[in-house]
């Protein structure tokens, strides 16, 4: 099968649970820990990803979080949980899905692993569940490792419910607009005071006026303690709101007024005239509200069952006999919630009532899709039988038959409508052939017919959703009526209204066949083969997969016998289509089919294998791409700078001698030096080299530059050159020019063409040394060697006499003619030319080493002091590969090329064991070419097989084993 894909068509690792002994032991420890702690625990939490829902491996999650430093450390890094989810194989396409996935992963660790993490890693007692598991995992609640009941406050109040104290309020001088800029919340608006009209007379009495006019009269001798200030403040407001006929000196009236002031909003009342208001109320602080924790109390009204149970326990504890009074009749719907939705749907399905069955099937479809990882047949006995019985009602819709399942072995029962529920109905296909279809229009049905067909479809869809779980598929593999149901559905008339339910039946078969052993005469096997005559691509794909997976999870061999010739020919034709999914399914089928010798014999008779094998060889390069890579044999090497300056070639010496300053200096510097920011040369060395070239001209008609002017000209020619003084402690200072270096070979100052040094060995005193003359181009060098070193003078037409001479090649380190010998002059000259760089080689070297033409001319010049790296270019074919989880650096073949080579290997292994092989060998004995079927099939493609083996590293081992089988034959 093809690996899972992600964005960019990249392979992705998908998270799954590794049920190792370590994992089982870890889950058992967690279960015991949560039972002791009294918290809920989900062993396999379910998270949504781009590839569907996955079950979380809590052991992998636990180890990954510990490796990152723990839960609290991981929360400090932004988007750390999203990155952790991707490392564990949980992926999503959009940022919203990634955010939801990372939050749920964090929440799962917080609920199920955080308390265990604290106890396991730190040996501490985890915080109580009231402040850990029962709280949100939001970051505002702080770290869990240091959380205690004392430093953690459960914030259940609404904002604005508690009045802040005076110290918490902003100063009066603080502008309101500064709150938002400074990061504080805006100040709450003043509380509205409900209007309370005065009921006293509108005209004030003298006593009342005096009370308002002299507010401090009664408090002149009262000490200003907080308590007295509070009482005075209450008295002021009380006197102000008392009716005018009340006596403020009456203690009863005063107490009533104080109580009224404390109850209502009048305590914060501000008089309309601030000048007549008392200043004693300024330092008043209202009493803060006290939050009272509430807890639910069971009463006969809200929870009669729990209330009665509690009362009964109290009576038993007090020793009062439990008198059983007359029981009241139960009221429907009160005190009993009824069964859960799962049992409700099961009982409704088995009831036979159409309305109840419609309710059950509607909910079962949703439950099987949303909770397919938990909804198991073995937990609800009778559910599988009920769904199959409902799905069998399709026979009454399209045939005049009512299918019934019998779980009693009655050999005398001749009713074709009775199916064997114990061992399956072996003649189900023959019974279906006897049925006469009803005349039904594909695009026009009654409402009753449509409703019944919808219920049947929902029943089949529920089975299809549930068998996607491996446990349900194993369970349904032993339910024999389901195989009969699949045969009945797949042999229904070819109507468009039945396309959907037939695809559901094929999906069920695809999940069941890995757990089934199907012989060649099995009705389901014959039914699946008949689907390969369809023109529906989806039907063909699912049928091929279902057939190829027969007995895949069992020890039995999938022999795939009695496959019709038409099916084999169709499969070979489908391999020619540009449909990767269909080709992959066909190759999987052929891999299973060619593993049996009898099937290879049938394949030789059904199709032309001499055309099939070359096409399978072509598929070895399916999806391949040409990969090129340059391997560095020797890295680039930079020559160290030298103080030795090369001599000018003779022709440049003559040109520059007749040139005036400062042009002579400019041309000399360009010819013998180049820019290098990491090198330098001493000023004395470069000046002495210049003096050595043109010092003889001093005092002549052409003037010479002074040393200072010469040094300044160096900076004018090279932008990177600058004169510097290097201070050396204990030694004399060194004057250098930084940013240039001497060339190893001079260049022409106009064309920038590099000169070639003559390396012919000549005697100089007691030693042999290089000639060391420079020439521009190989032709001048060749003419110099002929005339100066070999003593050959060309005639007036430029030609030389091809005479025999006794000489050797004097080029440095030449191993071809190291000693004198007799040879033709033409032979020697041909050899000497091999030492000269040809113009074609020089142009190709410059094209490889120089940048593009759009760059400046200064950058195009090749650096003479840099020896280019020696590289080797490699090219090979690469097809689809996958990484081994145990060894990620190892690439393994996958996809269509792997399936094709496996089919070829099966053919090469089993074709020599067939009867056709013996017949072919006997035919060759009588006369003809030698060799069997392997020689006939694989000899034309041997060159291509060797090519794939040498250029495709991932396929090399498989091709090698194939070639061994072919050559052994």
mmCIF file of N, CA and C in Angstrom, residues 398-442:
data_model
loop_
_atom_site.group_PDB
_atom_site.id
_atom_site.type_symbol
_atom_site.label_atom_id
_atom_site.label_comp_id
_atom_site.label_asym_id
_atom_site.label_seq_id
_atom_site.Cartn_x
_atom_site.Cartn_y
_atom_site.Cartn_z
ATOM 1 N N UNK A 398 -37.139 -5.798 -3.971
ATOM 2 C CA UNK A 398 -36.802 -6.025 -5.373
ATOM 3 C C UNK A 398 -37.168 -7.430 -5.856
ATOM 4 N N UNK A 399 -37.499 -8.331 -4.942
ATOM 5 C CA UNK A 399 -37.958 -9.667 -5.301
ATOM 6 C C UNK A 399 -39.168 -9.997 -4.447
ATOM 7 N N UNK A 400 -39.851 -10.982 -4.839
ATOM 8 C CA UNK A 400 -40.992 -11.469 -4.048
ATOM 9 C C UNK A 400 -40.504 -12.545 -3.077
ATOM 10 N N UNK A 401 -39.647 -12.137 -2.158
ATOM 11 C CA UNK A 401 -39.089 -13.075 -1.206
ATOM 12 C C UNK A 401 -38.833 -12.357 0.106
ATOM 13 N N UNK A 402 -39.048 -13.051 1.184
ATOM 14 C CA UNK A 402 -38.801 -12.528 2.526
ATOM 15 C C UNK A 402 -37.735 -13.397 3.168
ATOM 16 N N UNK A 403 -36.491 -12.910 3.127
ATOM 17 C CA UNK A 403 -35.377 -13.697 3.655
ATOM 18 C C UNK A 403 -35.499 -13.821 5.171
ATOM 19 N N UNK A 404 -35.316 -15.030 5.662
ATOM 20 C CA UNK A 404 -35.358 -15.306 7.094
ATOM 21 C C UNK A 404 -34.128 -16.137 7.469
ATOM 22 N N UNK A 405 -33.621 -15.921 8.680
ATOM 23 C CA UNK A 405 -32.431 -16.630 9.161
ATOM 24 C C UNK A 405 -32.862 -17.712 10.143
ATOM 25 N N UNK A 406 -32.382 -18.909 9.907
ATOM 26 C CA UNK A 406 -32.693 -20.036 10.786
ATOM 27 C C UNK A 406 -31.416 -20.489 11.470
ATOM 28 N N UNK A 407 -31.484 -20.603 12.792
ATOM 29 C CA UNK A 407 -30.341 -21.040 13.579
ATOM 30 C C UNK A 407 -30.506 -22.495 14.034
ATOM 31 N N UNK A 408 -31.355 -23.233 13.303
ATOM 32 C CA UNK A 408 -31.553 -24.664 13.580
ATOM 33 C C UNK A 408 -31.204 -25.442 12.328
ATOM 34 N N UNK A 409 -30.478 -26.508 12.499
ATOM 35 C CA UNK A 409 -30.049 -27.314 11.355
ATOM 36 C C UNK A 409 -31.187 -28.258 10.973
ATOM 37 N N UNK A 410 -31.931 -27.855 9.954
ATOM 38 C CA UNK A 410 -33.074 -28.648 9.483
ATOM 39 C C UNK A 410 -32.813 -29.035 8.037
ATOM 40 N N UNK A 411 -32.314 -30.272 7.778
ATOM 41 C CA UNK A 411 -32.011 -30.653 6.391
ATOM 42 C C UNK A 411 -33.249 -30.820 5.531
ATOM 43 N N UNK A 412 -34.428 -30.987 6.144
ATOM 44 C CA UNK A 412 -35.653 -31.180 5.364
ATOM 45 C C UNK A 412 -36.278 -29.878 4.919
ATOM 46 N N UNK A 413 -35.766 -28.768 5.360
ATOM 47 C CA UNK A 413 -36.331 -27.462 5.006
ATOM 48 C C UNK A 413 -35.928 -27.117 3.581
ATOM 49 N N UNK A 414 -36.905 -27.014 2.683
ATOM 50 C CA UNK A 414 -36.674 -26.728 1.279
ATOM 51 C C UNK A 414 -37.024 -25.297 0.900
ATOM 52 N N UNK A 415 -37.303 -24.451 1.866
ATOM 53 C CA UNK A 415 -37.694 -23.068 1.594
ATOM 54 C C UNK A 415 -36.450 -22.273 1.214
ATOM 55 N N UNK A 416 -36.466 -21.715 -0.001
ATOM 56 C CA UNK A 416 -35.279 -20.984 -0.460
ATOM 57 C C UNK A 416 -35.120 -19.661 0.274
ATOM 58 N N UNK A 417 -36.146 -19.193 0.958
ATOM 59 C CA UNK A 417 -36.051 -17.934 1.691
ATOM 60 C C UNK A 417 -35.421 -18.102 3.058
ATOM 61 N N UNK A 418 -35.136 -19.310 3.467
ATOM 62 C CA UNK A 418 -34.546 -19.564 4.788
ATOM 63 C C UNK A 418 -33.039 -19.702 4.643
ATOM 64 N N UNK A 419 -32.319 -18.861 5.340
ATOM 65 C CA UNK A 419 -30.863 -18.850 5.293
ATOM 66 C C UNK A 419 -30.304 -19.587 6.509
ATOM 67 N N UNK A 420 -29.191 -20.267 6.311
ATOM 68 C CA UNK A 420 -28.558 -21.023 7.390
ATOM 69 C C UNK A 420 -27.701 -20.068 8.217
ATOM 70 N N UNK A 421 -28.112 -19.838 9.434
ATOM 71 C CA UNK A 421 -27.380 -18.915 10.291
ATOM 72 C C UNK A 421 -26.219 -19.542 11.019
ATOM 73 N N UNK A 422 -26.053 -20.863 10.933
ATOM 74 C CA UNK A 422 -24.980 -21.543 11.659
ATOM 75 C C UNK A 422 -23.729 -21.694 10.817
ATOM 76 N N UNK A 423 -23.854 -22.178 9.597
ATOM 77 C CA UNK A 423 -22.700 -22.427 8.731
ATOM 78 C C UNK A 423 -22.744 -21.649 7.434
ATOM 79 N N UNK A 424 -23.767 -20.849 7.219
ATOM 80 C CA UNK A 424 -23.887 -20.127 5.971
ATOM 81 C C UNK A 424 -24.625 -20.933 4.919
ATOM 82 N N UNK A 425 -25.177 -20.239 3.963
ATOM 83 C CA UNK A 425 -25.950 -20.878 2.896
ATOM 84 C C UNK A 425 -25.039 -21.118 1.709
ATOM 85 N N UNK A 426 -24.691 -22.377 1.464
ATOM 86 C CA UNK A 426 -23.725 -22.695 0.407
ATOM 87 C C UNK A 426 -24.299 -22.506 -0.988
ATOM 88 N N UNK A 427 -25.638 -22.629 -1.140
ATOM 89 C CA UNK A 427 -26.251 -22.489 -2.466
ATOM 90 C C UNK A 427 -26.980 -21.155 -2.610
ATOM 91 N N UNK A 428 -26.480 -20.115 -1.951
ATOM 92 C CA UNK A 428 -27.168 -18.832 -1.990
ATOM 93 C C UNK A 428 -27.193 -18.259 -3.398
ATOM 94 N N UNK A 429 -26.117 -18.470 -4.179
ATOM 95 C CA UNK A 429 -26.089 -17.927 -5.536
ATOM 96 C C UNK A 429 -27.096 -18.633 -6.432
ATOM 97 N N UNK A 430 -27.259 -19.938 -6.262
ATOM 98 C CA UNK A 430 -28.256 -20.649 -7.054
ATOM 99 C C UNK A 430 -29.663 -20.188 -6.692
ATOM 100 N N UNK A 431 -29.915 -19.908 -5.409
ATOM 101 C CA UNK A 431 -31.232 -19.414 -5.013
ATOM 102 C C UNK A 431 -31.501 -18.030 -5.606
ATOM 103 N N UNK A 432 -30.478 -17.190 -5.643
ATOM 104 C CA UNK A 432 -30.671 -15.837 -6.191
ATOM 105 C C UNK A 432 -30.987 -15.911 -7.678
ATOM 106 N N UNK A 433 -30.364 -16.855 -8.397
ATOM 107 C CA UNK A 433 -30.627 -16.984 -9.830
ATOM 108 C C UNK A 433 -32.071 -17.364 -10.119
ATOM 109 N N UNK A 434 -32.722 -18.032 -9.177
ATOM 110 C CA UNK A 434 -34.108 -18.451 -9.388
ATOM 111 C C UNK A 434 -35.111 -17.317 -9.160
ATOM 112 N N UNK A 435 -34.671 -16.232 -8.552
ATOM 113 C CA UNK A 435 -35.593 -15.153 -8.227
ATOM 114 C C UNK A 435 -35.910 -14.317 -9.453
ATOM 115 N N UNK A 436 -37.131 -13.815 -9.483
ATOM 116 C CA UNK A 436 -37.596 -12.963 -10.584
ATOM 117 C C UNK A 436 -37.705 -11.535 -10.058
ATOM 118 N N UNK A 437 -36.958 -10.583 -10.632
ATOM 119 C CA UNK A 437 -37.000 -9.210 -10.119
ATOM 120 C C UNK A 437 -38.353 -8.561 -10.360
ATOM 121 N N UNK A 438 -38.701 -7.663 -9.485
ATOM 122 C CA UNK A 438 -39.930 -6.875 -9.644
ATOM 123 C C UNK A 438 -39.700 -5.781 -10.683
ATOM 124 N N UNK A 439 -40.741 -5.406 -11.386
ATOM 125 C CA UNK A 439 -40.606 -4.286 -12.344
ATOM 126 C C UNK A 439 -40.566 -2.951 -11.584
ATOM 127 N N UNK A 440 -39.383 -2.435 -11.370
ATOM 128 C CA UNK A 440 -39.197 -1.206 -10.586
ATOM 129 C C UNK A 440 -38.544 -0.157 -11.476
ATOM 130 N N UNK A 441 -39.116 1.049 -11.467
ATOM 131 C CA UNK A 441 -38.548 2.163 -12.201
ATOM 132 C C UNK A 441 -37.435 2.799 -11.370
ATOM 133 N N UNK A 442 -36.333 3.109 -12.037
ATOM 134 C CA UNK A 442 -35.163 3.600 -11.305
ATOM 135 C C UNK A 442 -35.367 5.009 -10.771
#
